[in-house]
Amino acid sequence: MKIAVLPGDGIGAEIVAQALRVLERLELPLETEEAPVGGAGYDASGDPLPEATLKLAKDADAILFGAVGGWQYDKLPRAKRPEQAILGLRKHLGLFANLRPAQVYAELAGASALKAEVVAGLDILIIRELTGDIYFGQPRGIRKRDDGEREGFDTMLYSEGEIRRIAHVGFKAALKRGRKLCSVDKANVLETSQLWRDVVTEVGKQYPDVELSHMYVDNCAMQLVRTPKQFDVVVTGNMFGDILSDEASMLTGSIGMLPSASLDANNKGLYEPIHGSAPDIAGKDIANPLATILSAAMMMRYSLQQPAAADRIEAAVKKVLKEGYRTADIAESGAKQVGTQAMGAAVVAAL
Ligand code: NAD
């Protein structure tokens, strides 16, 4: 199993190093190879996604990604900015399904802005379609009307095939979890959503063991803060998913804990924490590596078909939290506050 390791910028190298220690401890036949990406890619070869890095990513079975970005790159032309590397990888690798779990560990329930009893034990997975919808639909633009007024327009567009493939991802993920799938749309207003609902329902017939429900996006936004534990897996389009996945992640209150995956049609994927490169704390050994370690667990489950290894990593993370280990971002009084490397070491020891 070959893993392309792309640490990127800021805290990227520090957190990815801890995930690699954890992977090594699994004693599986894993081969890893590192390459620069983002600002580091630009520094190395004038391109945020150097050709050799893209080739490595294409040849690998999975990609472990840190984070990209930094103030020193903010003035570069858009095509040279670090963030272009992520868009390029998504495009070249056909990564169309974004999986964002939001889990609240009992020990960290106090970190949420919601009442602890509303979120304690929360474990939901938001699946967002990543390559279609109003973000990519044509035509789009800003035009001048005959009366001289400018108007902006975008096209919300989904083909049956695009809906079908993300629906399959949703049902398959539900089978690996609590067997409940909620499809989110706006079928009361949008034609695109009506087709979405029809196609998801049709695909659902192939998954009799998964309980399918449908919900309008406005209601879902409300339910996520009212009773978030009613959800298991949520599947939705690009724009609704963009908003709902951020909302769901904040139910947990700790950005340093949240992993993500972006998958292609064959379950090859790019795995990364949802947070950015955190330049404000880079190089200080205080970043929380758990989101990256949990991303490595997702990689084991979804791309490398090693569910037992995924379970082991997740159980080890739970154990260190239970033992009271906390990085600064999740520390409360009385915790054993540790740095990035010590947190990685604690997870390795728990394994
Ligand atoms: P950020 O997520 O990097 O940081 C937001 C805040 O959360 C900061 O205070 C940071 O210190 C803290 N934080 C983030 N991760 C943490 C961790 N693991 N442990 C402890 N604290 C953590 O977002 P930002 O500050 O808006 O962006 C910084 C850079 O990251 C920008 O260049 C931005 O473009 C980039 N970015 C990259 C990605 C990505 O690579 N996928 C995502 C978001 C932002």
XYZ file of C-alpha atoms and ligand atoms in Angstrom:
395
model
C 0.000 0.000 0.000
C 1.614 3.186 -1.190
C 0.851 6.478 0.512
C 1.817 9.850 -0.952
C 2.659 12.147 1.945
C 2.167 15.860 1.268
C 2.802 17.834 4.480
C 2.467 21.314 2.910
C 2.986 24.497 4.935
C 2.756 25.940 8.453
C 1.951 23.246 10.988
C 1.576 20.708 8.125
C 4.960 19.048 8.621
C 4.569 18.816 12.419
C 1.142 17.191 12.399
C 1.818 14.864 9.472
C 4.978 13.619 11.222
C 2.833 12.467 14.146
C 0.361 10.680 11.844
C 3.302 8.889 10.204
C 4.548 7.676 13.602
C 1.102 6.240 14.249
C 0.969 4.537 10.841
C 4.425 3.031 11.406
C 3.281 1.558 14.701
C 0.532 -0.410 12.892
C 3.229 -2.666 11.424
C 1.402 -3.009 8.095
C 3.127 -3.148 4.690
C 2.840 0.606 4.082
C 5.206 2.470 1.803
C 5.335 6.240 2.162
C 6.911 8.901 -0.023
C 6.937 12.615 0.695
C 6.697 15.569 -1.723
C 6.270 19.346 -1.396
C 2.880 20.950 -2.018
C 1.301 24.392 -1.614
C 3.718 27.130 -0.593
C 6.441 24.500 -0.141
C 5.794 23.363 -3.724
C 6.039 26.932 -4.940
C 9.299 27.439 -3.048
C 10.751 24.220 -4.460
C 9.739 24.627 -8.094
C 7.627 27.735 -8.664
C 4.385 25.726 -8.722
C 2.039 24.964 -5.785
C 1.378 21.544 -7.328
C 4.719 20.494 -8.859
C 4.515 17.896 -11.618
C 6.467 15.332 -9.586
C 4.091 15.804 -6.635
C 1.053 15.280 -8.855
C 2.641 12.152 -10.343
C 3.362 10.776 -6.876
C -0.267 11.453 -5.869
C -1.574 9.764 -9.022
C 0.589 6.670 -8.527
C -0.246 6.228 -4.837
C -3.164 4.304 -3.312
C -3.952 7.186 -0.980
C -2.707 10.661 -0.113
C -2.043 12.006 3.353
C -2.191 15.790 3.214
C -1.274 18.324 5.927
C -2.368 21.869 5.124
C -1.290 24.653 2.798
C -1.070 28.436 2.934
C 0.881 31.222 4.561
C 1.036 34.983 4.626
C 4.218 35.017 2.503
C 2.218 33.628 -0.445
C -0.809 35.935 -0.156
C 0.407 38.388 -2.800
C 1.166 35.783 -5.480
C -1.046 35.647 -8.575
C -4.021 33.328 -8.002
C -2.606 30.466 -10.118
C 0.517 30.330 -7.915
C -1.264 30.440 -4.536
C -0.908 27.407 -2.262
C -4.678 26.711 -2.256
C -4.521 25.975 -5.994
C -2.754 22.722 -5.104
C -5.886 21.358 -3.423
C -8.123 22.365 -6.333
C -5.606 20.839 -8.770
C -5.435 17.548 -6.865
C -9.241 17.344 -6.704
C -9.500 17.973 -10.433
C -6.695 15.707 -11.634
C -7.618 12.835 -9.335
C -11.400 13.111 -9.851
C -12.077 13.490 -6.111
C -15.829 14.093 -6.118
C -16.925 12.942 -2.657
C -15.961 14.846 0.459
C -16.460 12.998 3.748
C -16.455 15.053 6.936
C -17.180 13.245 10.178
C -18.065 15.352 13.202
C -17.603 13.437 16.381
C -17.841 14.734 19.916
C -15.808 12.738 22.402
C -17.520 12.637 25.770
C -14.417 14.194 27.390
C -14.550 17.210 25.049
C -18.311 17.868 25.080
C -17.674 21.058 27.062
C -15.758 22.559 24.111
C -18.909 22.856 22.003
C -20.897 26.083 21.930
C -23.988 23.912 22.386
C -25.056 22.353 25.681
C -22.926 19.295 26.489
C -25.971 17.007 26.683
C -27.012 17.987 23.144
C -23.648 17.009 21.631
C -22.053 14.419 23.950
C -21.537 11.231 21.945
C -22.397 12.943 18.636
C -21.074 10.997 15.646
C -22.252 12.168 12.240
C -20.759 12.002 8.773
C -21.526 14.694 6.209
C -20.908 13.684 2.599
C -20.643 16.601 0.206
C -20.515 16.315 -3.570
C -17.418 18.212 -4.571
C -17.185 18.724 -8.319
C -20.635 19.797 -9.539
C -23.543 22.087 -8.615
C -23.787 25.856 -8.786
C -20.027 26.233 -8.136
C -19.192 24.790 -11.558
C -22.406 25.017 -13.626
C -22.354 27.035 -16.847
C -23.401 29.634 -17.887
C -22.407 32.017 -15.150
C -21.377 35.608 -15.094
C -22.277 39.240 -14.513
C -24.080 40.939 -17.392
C -25.707 44.259 -18.142
C -29.424 44.336 -18.762
C -31.077 46.542 -21.375
C -32.056 49.004 -18.649
C -28.382 49.387 -17.688
C -28.629 47.459 -14.408
C -26.045 44.699 -13.868
C -27.187 41.236 -12.844
C -25.233 38.198 -11.667
C -26.208 34.643 -12.512
C -25.010 31.096 -11.839
C -26.326 27.721 -12.926
C -27.231 24.991 -10.485
C -26.698 21.801 -12.425
C -26.508 18.094 -11.599
C -26.686 15.186 -14.016
C -28.317 11.908 -13.013
C -24.912 10.222 -13.165
C -23.337 12.727 -10.789
C -26.174 12.303 -8.302
C -26.111 8.533 -8.592
C -22.398 8.182 -7.825
C -22.502 10.405 -4.721
C -25.666 8.601 -3.572
C -23.789 5.294 -3.759
C -20.996 6.773 -1.623
C -23.631 7.824 0.904
C -25.338 4.436 1.087
C -22.033 2.550 1.270
C -20.785 4.782 4.084
C -24.075 4.275 5.944
C -23.593 0.506 5.684
C -20.229 0.908 7.443
C -21.856 2.953 10.233
C -25.371 3.270 11.691
C -27.276 2.365 8.449
C -29.184 5.652 8.294
C -28.845 8.074 5.385
C -30.437 11.510 5.238
C -30.380 13.154 1.800
C -30.552 16.937 1.985
C -31.973 19.089 -0.815
C -34.383 21.930 -1.550
C -36.829 19.945 -3.659
C -39.752 22.194 -2.698
C -38.178 25.020 -4.727
C -35.428 23.749 -7.042
C -35.729 21.493 -10.097
C -32.161 20.284 -9.608
C -33.139 19.171 -6.110
C -36.238 17.357 -7.389
C -34.035 15.297 -9.700
C -31.600 14.785 -6.802
C -34.381 13.421 -4.610
C -35.756 11.144 -7.360
C -32.337 9.679 -8.179
C -31.301 9.157 -4.532
C -34.630 7.382 -3.901
C -34.056 5.161 -6.935
C -30.491 4.268 -5.841
C -31.841 3.558 -2.364
C -33.735 0.527 -3.697
C -30.354 -1.203 -4.044
C -29.666 -0.682 -0.327
C -32.638 -2.181 1.545
C -30.563 -2.304 4.761
C -30.140 1.475 4.867
C -32.967 3.652 6.173
C -33.251 6.600 3.753
C -34.862 9.906 4.662
C -35.022 13.283 2.900
C -34.778 16.708 4.482
C -34.888 20.271 3.159
C -31.626 22.119 3.666
C -33.116 24.907 5.787
C -34.647 22.353 8.144
C -31.358 20.442 8.257
C -29.459 23.590 9.260
C -31.923 23.946 12.132
C -31.962 20.264 13.146
C -28.152 20.197 13.288
C -28.192 22.597 16.222
C -31.481 21.368 17.732
C -30.967 17.571 17.878
C -27.774 16.741 15.977
C -27.669 13.201 17.323
C -30.658 12.245 15.106
C -28.249 12.049 12.132
C -25.941 9.232 11.078
C -24.852 9.954 7.487
C -25.979 13.055 5.571
C -25.472 13.274 1.797
C -25.913 16.510 -0.095
C -24.777 18.661 -3.020
C -21.760 20.910 -3.226
C -23.207 24.215 -1.996
C -25.483 22.840 0.730
C -22.655 20.539 1.832
C -20.174 23.389 1.968
C -22.346 25.191 4.497
C -23.693 22.215 6.470
C -20.291 20.551 6.891
C -18.861 23.708 8.443
C -21.896 24.005 10.692
C -21.571 20.362 11.755
C -17.843 20.670 12.438
C -18.456 23.533 14.809
C -20.838 21.393 16.871
C -17.664 19.842 18.196
C -15.990 23.146 19.033
C -12.490 21.862 18.347
C -11.041 22.433 14.907
C -7.899 20.463 15.762
C -9.886 17.217 16.122
C -11.664 16.940 12.765
C -10.487 14.752 9.886
C -11.745 14.596 6.307
C -11.510 12.530 3.151
C -12.040 13.310 -0.521
C -12.658 10.191 -2.614
C -12.693 9.251 -6.279
C -14.911 6.631 -7.922
C -12.552 3.811 -6.850
C -12.218 4.892 -3.203
C -8.774 6.327 -3.731
C -8.665 9.391 -1.574
C -6.959 12.430 -0.183
C -7.031 12.627 3.616
C -6.508 15.854 5.513
C -7.498 17.667 8.687
C -10.235 20.247 8.082
C -8.138 23.035 9.582
C -5.611 25.153 7.707
C -1.869 25.646 8.099
C -2.234 27.725 11.301
C 0.813 29.932 10.637
C 0.244 31.638 14.005
C 1.345 28.499 15.874
C 3.653 26.846 13.326
C 7.004 25.556 14.585
C 6.039 25.863 18.259
C 5.171 22.213 18.935
C 1.685 23.164 20.169
C -0.572 22.214 17.218
C -3.059 19.427 17.805
C -2.089 16.447 15.603
C -5.257 14.431 16.314
C -7.231 15.633 13.256
C -4.395 14.404 11.046
C -4.045 11.142 12.962
C -7.814 10.608 12.603
C -7.487 11.407 8.874
C -4.962 8.561 8.670
C -7.562 6.316 10.336
C -10.103 7.312 7.667
C -7.494 6.460 5.031
C -7.204 2.968 6.498
C -10.984 2.544 6.426
C -11.961 4.058 3.079
C -8.981 3.666 0.719
C -6.767 0.922 2.108
C -9.580 -1.381 3.267
C -8.038 -1.889 6.705
C -11.035 -1.300 8.988
C -9.365 -2.982 11.959
C -6.411 -0.587 11.720
C -8.842 2.357 11.511
C -10.638 1.124 14.624
C -7.325 0.731 16.458
C -6.225 4.297 15.712
C -9.596 5.730 16.715
C -9.628 3.685 19.916
C -6.104 4.928 20.722
C -7.212 8.552 20.278
C -10.192 7.949 22.581
C -7.851 6.392 25.135
C -5.441 9.344 25.264
C -8.372 11.735 25.660
C -9.747 9.598 28.458
C -6.327 9.594 30.109
C -6.496 13.389 30.116
C -3.929 14.289 27.442
C -4.775 17.624 25.815
C -3.043 19.977 23.414
C -3.496 23.685 24.180
C -6.504 24.123 21.861
C -8.613 21.584 23.784
C -7.089 21.947 27.233
C -9.231 22.609 30.268
C -7.984 23.006 33.812
C -6.646 19.822 35.342
C -5.682 18.327 31.953
C -2.270 16.906 31.123
C -1.298 19.602 28.652
C 1.124 18.310 26.048
C 2.695 19.482 22.803
C 2.347 18.099 19.287
C 5.078 15.483 19.588
C 4.047 14.320 23.048
C 0.445 13.908 21.856
C 1.699 11.797 18.943
C 3.797 9.736 21.364
C 0.768 9.229 23.627
C -1.293 7.866 20.716
C 1.556 5.564 19.691
C 1.809 4.322 23.281
C -1.956 3.751 23.404
C -1.720 1.703 20.202
P -6.540 27.796 10.267
O -7.458 26.620 10.296
O -5.166 27.549 9.780
O -6.451 28.417 11.731
C -7.589 28.946 12.422
C -7.274 28.983 13.922
O -7.309 27.660 14.450
C -5.885 29.533 14.245
O -5.942 30.272 15.430
C -5.051 28.295 14.457
O -3.950 28.476 15.332
C -6.063 27.312 15.019
N -5.737 25.919 14.627
C -5.883 25.381 13.384
N -5.464 24.127 13.385
C -5.050 23.843 14.637
C -4.495 22.691 15.265
N -4.273 21.540 14.608
N -4.178 22.768 16.574
C -4.401 23.889 17.255
N -4.909 25.001 16.741
C -5.236 24.991 15.440
O -7.260 28.907 9.389
P -6.732 30.352 8.928
O -5.914 30.967 10.019
O -7.920 31.047 8.425
O -5.799 30.062 7.691
C -4.368 29.931 7.754
C -3.868 29.488 6.380
O -4.384 28.170 6.108
C -4.339 30.363 5.241
O -3.271 30.525 4.346
C -5.485 29.582 4.624
O -5.647 29.868 3.257
C -4.996 28.172 4.827
N -6.051 27.130 4.835
C -5.713 25.934 4.271
C -6.603 24.887 4.291
C -6.154 23.574 3.722
O -4.972 23.367 3.513
N -7.055 22.646 3.438
C -7.854 25.036 4.903
C -8.168 26.251 5.513
C -7.250 27.298 5.476
